[in-house]
Amino acid sequence: MVYDKTCTGRGLLPGLTHSWMAGARLYGALGRLDASFGATSWSEALDFCATYRPEATIREIQFWGHGNWGTAKIDGEVLSVDSLQTNHPHRPLLERVRDRFEPDGLWWFRTCETFGTERGQTFAAAFADFMRVRIAGHTFVIWCAQSGLHTLRPGETPDWPVDEGLSPKTDLRARWSTVGAPNTISFLTGTIPEGY
């Protein structure tokens, strides 16, 4: 598990990094993690994934951080479709991580709305094809409830509604996750339910 360690809050208000660190400790205690790492950039995060226990294969990576339609962020730096381009600095590290994945591996973006809108669907399809593993992400703003969870395998086309997770009043905002929203799990859910 990799998380954004830069969202530390202001003044007396804690940032989400504290929640992600607590989640890493909890998941570790439950035996769900081999390792966790707080990153200050995508280069740092991807380098960790490419080099940690280099003799081992990777079954699953979860990224806990911020996101927006078609992106996942660390301190404002985005991982996006552009990251897959030949001359992008993320690409060599992504290739190294890809080459370590087991054939039935999973990359799970536990981020807000990364798979939302057409941009999110485009990213999901491109990232799955590039990484050659199943990927997962959300279309809603996530918190304790995490709605709009979908997975995609290489070569598949997204089949969730392009407007899932959008506010009915404006197409410029994502909705908060709720128990009744599509494909909702709890933050304590460690595996993706069948059919998602």
PDB file of C-alpha atoms in Angstrom:
ATOM      1  CA  MET A   1       0.000   0.000   0.000  1.00  0.00           C
ATOM      2  CA  VAL A   2       1.255   3.431  -0.977  1.00  0.00           C
ATOM      3  CA  TYR A   3      -0.282   6.655   0.309  1.00  0.00           C
ATOM      4  CA  ASP A   4       0.207  10.400  -0.078  1.00  0.00           C
ATOM      5  CA  LYS A   5       2.120  11.549   2.997  1.00  0.00           C
ATOM      6  CA  THR A   6       1.891  15.252   2.132  1.00  0.00           C
ATOM      7  CA  CYS A   7      -1.749  15.896   3.159  1.00  0.00           C
ATOM      8  CA  THR A   8      -0.905  16.685   6.779  1.00  0.00           C
ATOM      9  CA  GLY A   9      -3.420  19.439   7.474  1.00  0.00           C
ATOM     10  CA  ARG A  10      -3.083  22.959   8.783  1.00  0.00           C
ATOM     11  CA  GLY A  11      -2.754  24.180  12.318  1.00  0.00           C
ATOM     12  CA  LEU A  12      -4.676  21.936  14.693  1.00  0.00           C
ATOM     13  CA  LEU A  13      -6.665  20.273  11.901  1.00  0.00           C
ATOM     14  CA  PRO A  14      -5.252  16.901  10.875  1.00  0.00           C
ATOM     15  CA  GLY A  15      -4.998  16.080   7.194  1.00  0.00           C
ATOM     16  CA  LEU A  16      -5.987  12.885   5.444  1.00  0.00           C
ATOM     17  CA  THR A  17      -2.439  11.545   5.663  1.00  0.00           C
ATOM     18  CA  HIS A  18      -3.163  10.724   9.311  1.00  0.00           C
ATOM     19  CA  SER A  19      -6.174   8.628   8.237  1.00  0.00           C
ATOM     20  CA  TRP A  20      -4.147   6.831   5.584  1.00  0.00           C
ATOM     21  CA  MET A  21      -1.353   6.115   8.070  1.00  0.00           C
ATOM     22  CA  ALA A  22      -3.886   4.753  10.576  1.00  0.00           C
ATOM     23  CA  GLY A  23      -5.453   2.675   7.810  1.00  0.00           C
ATOM     24  CA  ALA A  24      -2.038   1.252   6.919  1.00  0.00           C
ATOM     25  CA  ARG A  25      -1.443   0.264  10.553  1.00  0.00           C
ATOM     26  CA  LEU A  26      -4.918  -1.305  10.791  1.00  0.00           C
ATOM     27  CA  TYR A  27      -4.560  -3.211   7.501  1.00  0.00           C
ATOM     28  CA  GLY A  28      -1.089  -4.339   8.583  1.00  0.00           C
ATOM     29  CA  ALA A  29      -2.466  -5.631  11.902  1.00  0.00           C
ATOM     30  CA  LEU A  30      -5.177  -7.509   9.964  1.00  0.00           C
ATOM     31  CA  GLY A  31      -2.492  -9.162   7.823  1.00  0.00           C
ATOM     32  CA  ARG A  32      -3.639  -7.433   4.618  1.00  0.00           C
ATOM     33  CA  LEU A  33      -0.361  -5.668   3.801  1.00  0.00           C
ATOM     34  CA  ASP A  34       3.202  -6.744   3.202  1.00  0.00           C
ATOM     35  CA  ALA A  35       4.321  -3.120   3.355  1.00  0.00           C
ATOM     36  CA  SER A  36       3.104   0.469   3.339  1.00  0.00           C
ATOM     37  CA  PHE A  37       4.908   3.579   2.197  1.00  0.00           C
ATOM     38  CA  GLY A  38       4.133   7.272   2.474  1.00  0.00           C
ATOM     39  CA  ALA A  39       5.285   9.082  -0.660  1.00  0.00           C
ATOM     40  CA  THR A  40       5.830  12.765  -1.377  1.00  0.00           C
ATOM     41  CA  SER A  41       5.737  12.326  -5.183  1.00  0.00           C
ATOM     42  CA  TRP A  42       4.684   9.798  -7.786  1.00  0.00           C
ATOM     43  CA  SER A  43       8.341   9.180  -8.660  1.00  0.00           C
ATOM     44  CA  GLU A  44       8.989   8.234  -5.038  1.00  0.00           C
ATOM     45  CA  ALA A  45       5.869   6.047  -4.872  1.00  0.00           C
ATOM     46  CA  LEU A  46       6.610   4.219  -8.116  1.00  0.00           C
ATOM     47  CA  ASP A  47      10.273   3.771  -7.208  1.00  0.00           C
ATOM     48  CA  PHE A  48       9.204   2.117  -3.947  1.00  0.00           C
ATOM     49  CA  CYS A  49       6.854  -0.231  -5.826  1.00  0.00           C
ATOM     50  CA  ALA A  50       9.589  -1.046  -8.349  1.00  0.00           C
ATOM     51  CA  THR A  51      12.333  -1.741  -5.795  1.00  0.00           C
ATOM     52  CA  TYR A  52      10.767  -3.022  -2.556  1.00  0.00           C
ATOM     53  CA  ARG A  53      11.682  -6.703  -2.134  1.00  0.00           C
ATOM     54  CA  PRO A  54      12.942  -6.915  -5.737  1.00  0.00           C
ATOM     55  CA  GLU A  55      12.992 -10.721  -5.681  1.00  0.00           C
ATOM     56  CA  ALA A  56       9.224 -10.897  -5.089  1.00  0.00           C
ATOM     57  CA  THR A  57       6.318 -10.488  -7.472  1.00  0.00           C
ATOM     58  CA  ILE A  58       3.500  -8.040  -6.804  1.00  0.00           C
ATOM     59  CA  ARG A  59      -0.020  -9.361  -6.286  1.00  0.00           C
ATOM     60  CA  GLU A  60      -1.697  -6.049  -5.412  1.00  0.00           C
ATOM     61  CA  ILE A  61      -0.980  -2.355  -5.035  1.00  0.00           C
ATOM     62  CA  GLN A  62      -3.429  -0.044  -3.313  1.00  0.00           C
ATOM     63  CA  PHE A  63      -2.919   3.690  -3.594  1.00  0.00           C
ATOM     64  CA  TRP A  64      -4.629   5.812  -0.932  1.00  0.00           C
ATOM     65  CA  GLY A  65      -4.659   9.484  -1.774  1.00  0.00           C
ATOM     66  CA  HIS A  66      -6.478  12.204  -3.628  1.00  0.00           C
ATOM     67  CA  GLY A  67      -7.966  11.857  -7.078  1.00  0.00           C
ATOM     68  CA  ASN A  68     -10.132  13.534  -9.615  1.00  0.00           C
ATOM     69  CA  TRP A  69     -11.614  12.425 -12.918  1.00  0.00           C
ATOM     70  CA  GLY A  70      -8.874  10.481 -14.697  1.00  0.00           C
ATOM     71  CA  THR A  71      -6.140  11.270 -12.174  1.00  0.00           C
ATOM     72  CA  ALA A  72      -4.600  10.144  -8.905  1.00  0.00           C
ATOM     73  CA  LYS A  73      -2.563  12.745  -7.017  1.00  0.00           C
ATOM     74  CA  ILE A  74       0.337  13.028  -4.643  1.00  0.00           C
ATOM     75  CA  ASP A  75       0.902  16.583  -3.417  1.00  0.00           C
ATOM     76  CA  GLY A  76      -0.814  17.894  -6.548  1.00  0.00           C
ATOM     77  CA  GLU A  77       1.354  15.807  -8.914  1.00  0.00           C
ATOM     78  CA  VAL A  78      -0.889  13.668 -11.108  1.00  0.00           C
ATOM     79  CA  LEU A  79      -0.720  10.159 -12.428  1.00  0.00           C
ATOM     80  CA  SER A  80      -2.850  10.220 -15.584  1.00  0.00           C
ATOM     81  CA  VAL A  81      -3.060   9.014 -19.174  1.00  0.00           C
ATOM     82  CA  ASP A  82      -0.169  11.373 -19.899  1.00  0.00           C
ATOM     83  CA  SER A  83       2.001   9.301 -17.519  1.00  0.00           C
ATOM     84  CA  LEU A  84       1.810   6.423 -19.994  1.00  0.00           C
ATOM     85  CA  GLN A  85       3.339   8.406 -22.871  1.00  0.00           C
ATOM     86  CA  THR A  86       6.776   7.284 -24.080  1.00  0.00           C
ATOM     87  CA  ASN A  87       8.674  10.395 -22.981  1.00  0.00           C
ATOM     88  CA  HIS A  88       6.875  10.968 -19.655  1.00  0.00           C
ATOM     89  CA  PRO A  89       9.095  10.621 -16.540  1.00  0.00           C
ATOM     90  CA  HIS A  90       6.590   8.244 -14.876  1.00  0.00           C
ATOM     91  CA  ARG A  91       6.672   5.723 -17.714  1.00  0.00           C
ATOM     92  CA  PRO A  92       9.993   3.924 -17.009  1.00  0.00           C
ATOM     93  CA  LEU A  93       8.993   3.397 -13.369  1.00  0.00           C
ATOM     94  CA  LEU A  94       5.505   2.220 -14.372  1.00  0.00           C
ATOM     95  CA  GLU A  95       7.115  -0.283 -16.747  1.00  0.00           C
ATOM     96  CA  ARG A  96       9.308  -1.621 -13.936  1.00  0.00           C
ATOM     97  CA  VAL A  97       6.289  -1.995 -11.658  1.00  0.00           C
ATOM     98  CA  ARG A  98       4.263  -3.620 -14.456  1.00  0.00           C
ATOM     99  CA  ASP A  99       6.991  -6.204 -15.011  1.00  0.00           C
ATOM    100  CA  ARG A 100       6.765  -7.295 -11.350  1.00  0.00           C
ATOM    101  CA  PHE A 101       3.001  -7.914 -11.301  1.00  0.00           C
ATOM    102  CA  GLU A 102       1.615 -11.412 -11.090  1.00  0.00           C
ATOM    103  CA  PRO A 103      -0.681 -12.226 -14.069  1.00  0.00           C
ATOM    104  CA  ASP A 104      -3.779 -11.967 -11.832  1.00  0.00           C
ATOM    105  CA  GLY A 105      -2.509  -8.818 -10.111  1.00  0.00           C
ATOM    106  CA  LEU A 106      -4.557  -5.801  -9.067  1.00  0.00           C
ATOM    107  CA  TRP A 107      -3.889  -2.052  -8.844  1.00  0.00           C
ATOM    108  CA  TRP A 108      -6.570  -0.374  -6.716  1.00  0.00           C
ATOM    109  CA  PHE A 109      -6.958   3.408  -6.652  1.00  0.00           C
ATOM    110  CA  ARG A 110      -8.642   4.101  -3.294  1.00  0.00           C
ATOM    111  CA  THR A 111      -9.037   7.716  -4.296  1.00  0.00           C
ATOM    112  CA  CYS A 112     -11.953  10.027  -4.875  1.00  0.00           C
ATOM    113  CA  GLU A 113     -13.602   9.826  -8.304  1.00  0.00           C
ATOM    114  CA  THR A 114     -10.547   8.660 -10.328  1.00  0.00           C
ATOM    115  CA  PHE A 115     -12.834   6.505 -12.539  1.00  0.00           C
ATOM    116  CA  GLY A 116     -15.560   9.155 -12.858  1.00  0.00           C
ATOM    117  CA  THR A 117     -16.695  10.856 -16.083  1.00  0.00           C
ATOM    118  CA  GLU A 118     -15.376  10.144 -19.567  1.00  0.00           C
ATOM    119  CA  ARG A 119     -11.875  11.175 -18.466  1.00  0.00           C
ATOM    120  CA  GLY A 120     -11.949   8.568 -15.715  1.00  0.00           C
ATOM    121  CA  GLN A 121     -13.139   5.860 -18.077  1.00  0.00           C
ATOM    122  CA  THR A 122     -10.422   6.745 -20.585  1.00  0.00           C
ATOM    123  CA  PHE A 123      -7.803   6.573 -17.845  1.00  0.00           C
ATOM    124  CA  ALA A 124      -9.139   3.260 -16.522  1.00  0.00           C
ATOM    125  CA  ALA A 125      -8.983   1.568 -19.930  1.00  0.00           C
ATOM    126  CA  ALA A 126      -5.540   2.966 -20.797  1.00  0.00           C
ATOM    127  CA  PHE A 127      -4.046   2.132 -17.397  1.00  0.00           C
ATOM    128  CA  ALA A 128      -5.401  -1.436 -17.419  1.00  0.00           C
ATOM    129  CA  ASP A 129      -4.034  -2.022 -20.920  1.00  0.00           C
ATOM    130  CA  PHE A 130      -0.652  -0.536 -20.051  1.00  0.00           C
ATOM    131  CA  MET A 131      -0.204  -2.315 -16.706  1.00  0.00           C
ATOM    132  CA  ARG A 132      -1.643  -5.610 -18.061  1.00  0.00           C
ATOM    133  CA  VAL A 133      -3.510  -6.261 -14.805  1.00  0.00           C
ATOM    134  CA  ARG A 134      -6.967  -5.653 -13.394  1.00  0.00           C
ATOM    135  CA  ILE A 135      -7.390  -2.163 -12.008  1.00  0.00           C
ATOM    136  CA  ALA A 136      -9.986  -0.743  -9.639  1.00  0.00           C
ATOM    137  CA  GLY A 137     -11.181   2.734  -8.785  1.00  0.00           C
ATOM    138  CA  HIS A 138     -14.098   4.844  -7.607  1.00  0.00           C
ATOM    139  CA  THR A 139     -16.481   7.319  -9.251  1.00  0.00           C
ATOM    140  CA  PHE A 140     -17.640   9.106  -6.063  1.00  0.00           C
ATOM    141  CA  VAL A 141     -15.906  11.130  -3.353  1.00  0.00           C
ATOM    142  CA  ILE A 142     -14.881   8.439  -0.868  1.00  0.00           C
ATOM    143  CA  TRP A 143     -14.549   8.430   2.893  1.00  0.00           C
ATOM    144  CA  CYS A 144     -15.742   5.706   5.342  1.00  0.00           C
ATOM    145  CA  ALA A 145     -18.243   4.691   2.643  1.00  0.00           C
ATOM    146  CA  GLN A 146     -16.547   4.185  -0.717  1.00  0.00           C
ATOM    147  CA  SER A 147     -19.022   4.212  -3.599  1.00  0.00           C
ATOM    148  CA  GLY A 148     -18.764   3.654  -7.321  1.00  0.00           C
ATOM    149  CA  LEU A 149     -16.126   0.909  -7.112  1.00  0.00           C
ATOM    150  CA  HIS A 150     -15.436  -0.661 -10.494  1.00  0.00           C
ATOM    151  CA  THR A 151     -12.770  -2.918 -11.940  1.00  0.00           C
ATOM    152  CA  LEU A 152     -11.438  -3.273 -15.444  1.00  0.00           C
ATOM    153  CA  ARG A 153      -9.171  -5.848 -17.037  1.00  0.00           C
ATOM    154  CA  PRO A 154      -6.863  -5.243 -19.985  1.00  0.00           C
ATOM    155  CA  GLY A 155      -8.819  -5.050 -23.229  1.00  0.00           C
ATOM    156  CA  GLU A 156     -12.156  -4.378 -21.517  1.00  0.00           C
ATOM    157  CA  THR A 157     -14.322  -1.314 -22.036  1.00  0.00           C
ATOM    158  CA  PRO A 158     -15.773   0.517 -19.022  1.00  0.00           C
ATOM    159  CA  ASP A 159     -19.453  -0.395 -18.590  1.00  0.00           C
ATOM    160  CA  TRP A 160     -20.430   1.897 -15.715  1.00  0.00           C
ATOM    161  CA  PRO A 161     -22.464   5.055 -16.474  1.00  0.00           C
ATOM    162  CA  VAL A 162     -20.281   7.971 -17.533  1.00  0.00           C
ATOM    163  CA  ASP A 163     -22.244  10.260 -15.187  1.00  0.00           C
ATOM    164  CA  GLU A 164     -22.079   7.942 -12.166  1.00  0.00           C
ATOM    165  CA  GLY A 165     -21.032   9.882  -9.100  1.00  0.00           C
ATOM    166  CA  LEU A 166     -21.815  13.287 -10.586  1.00  0.00           C
ATOM    167  CA  SER A 167     -24.064  15.736  -8.812  1.00  0.00           C
ATOM    168  CA  PRO A 168     -27.452  15.931 -10.553  1.00  0.00           C
ATOM    169  CA  LYS A 169     -27.364  19.727 -10.119  1.00  0.00           C
ATOM    170  CA  THR A 170     -24.035  20.281 -11.868  1.00  0.00           C
ATOM    171  CA  ASP A 171     -21.646  18.182 -13.883  1.00  0.00           C
ATOM    172  CA  LEU A 172     -18.703  19.970 -12.260  1.00  0.00           C
ATOM    173  CA  ARG A 173     -18.889  18.199  -8.889  1.00  0.00           C
ATOM    174  CA  ALA A 174     -18.730  14.652  -7.672  1.00  0.00           C
ATOM    175  CA  ARG A 175     -21.175  13.371  -5.051  1.00  0.00           C
ATOM    176  CA  TRP A 176     -20.208  11.980  -1.679  1.00  0.00           C
ATOM    177  CA  SER A 177     -20.348   8.235  -1.206  1.00  0.00           C
ATOM    178  CA  THR A 178     -23.426   6.886   0.587  1.00  0.00           C
ATOM    179  CA  VAL A 179     -24.547   3.433   1.641  1.00  0.00           C
ATOM    180  CA  GLY A 180     -27.251   3.409  -1.060  1.00  0.00           C
ATOM    181  CA  ALA A 181     -24.986   4.484  -3.940  1.00  0.00           C
ATOM    182  CA  PRO A 182     -23.861   1.938  -6.562  1.00  0.00           C
ATOM    183  CA  ASN A 183     -21.037  -0.465  -5.707  1.00  0.00           C
ATOM    184  CA  THR A 184     -20.435   0.843  -2.187  1.00  0.00           C
ATOM    185  CA  ILE A 185     -17.993  -0.773   0.214  1.00  0.00           C
ATOM    186  CA  SER A 186     -16.694   0.217   3.643  1.00  0.00           C
ATOM    187  CA  PHE A 187     -13.185   1.543   4.169  1.00  0.00           C
ATOM    188  CA  LEU A 188     -12.658  -1.690   6.127  1.00  0.00           C
ATOM    189  CA  THR A 189     -13.384  -3.816   3.050  1.00  0.00           C
ATOM    190  CA  GLY A 190     -10.111  -5.402   2.003  1.00  0.00           C
ATOM    191  CA  THR A 191     -11.201  -7.268  -1.117  1.00  0.00           C
ATOM    192  CA  ILE A 192     -13.323  -6.278  -4.074  1.00  0.00           C
ATOM    193  CA  PRO A 193     -16.739  -7.971  -4.154  1.00  0.00           C
ATOM    194  CA  GLU A 194     -17.592 -10.185  -7.120  1.00  0.00           C
ATOM    195  CA  GLY A 195     -19.190  -8.312  -9.994  1.00  0.00           C
ATOM    196  CA  TYR A 196     -17.568  -4.983  -9.223  1.00  0.00           C
TER     197      TYR A 196
END
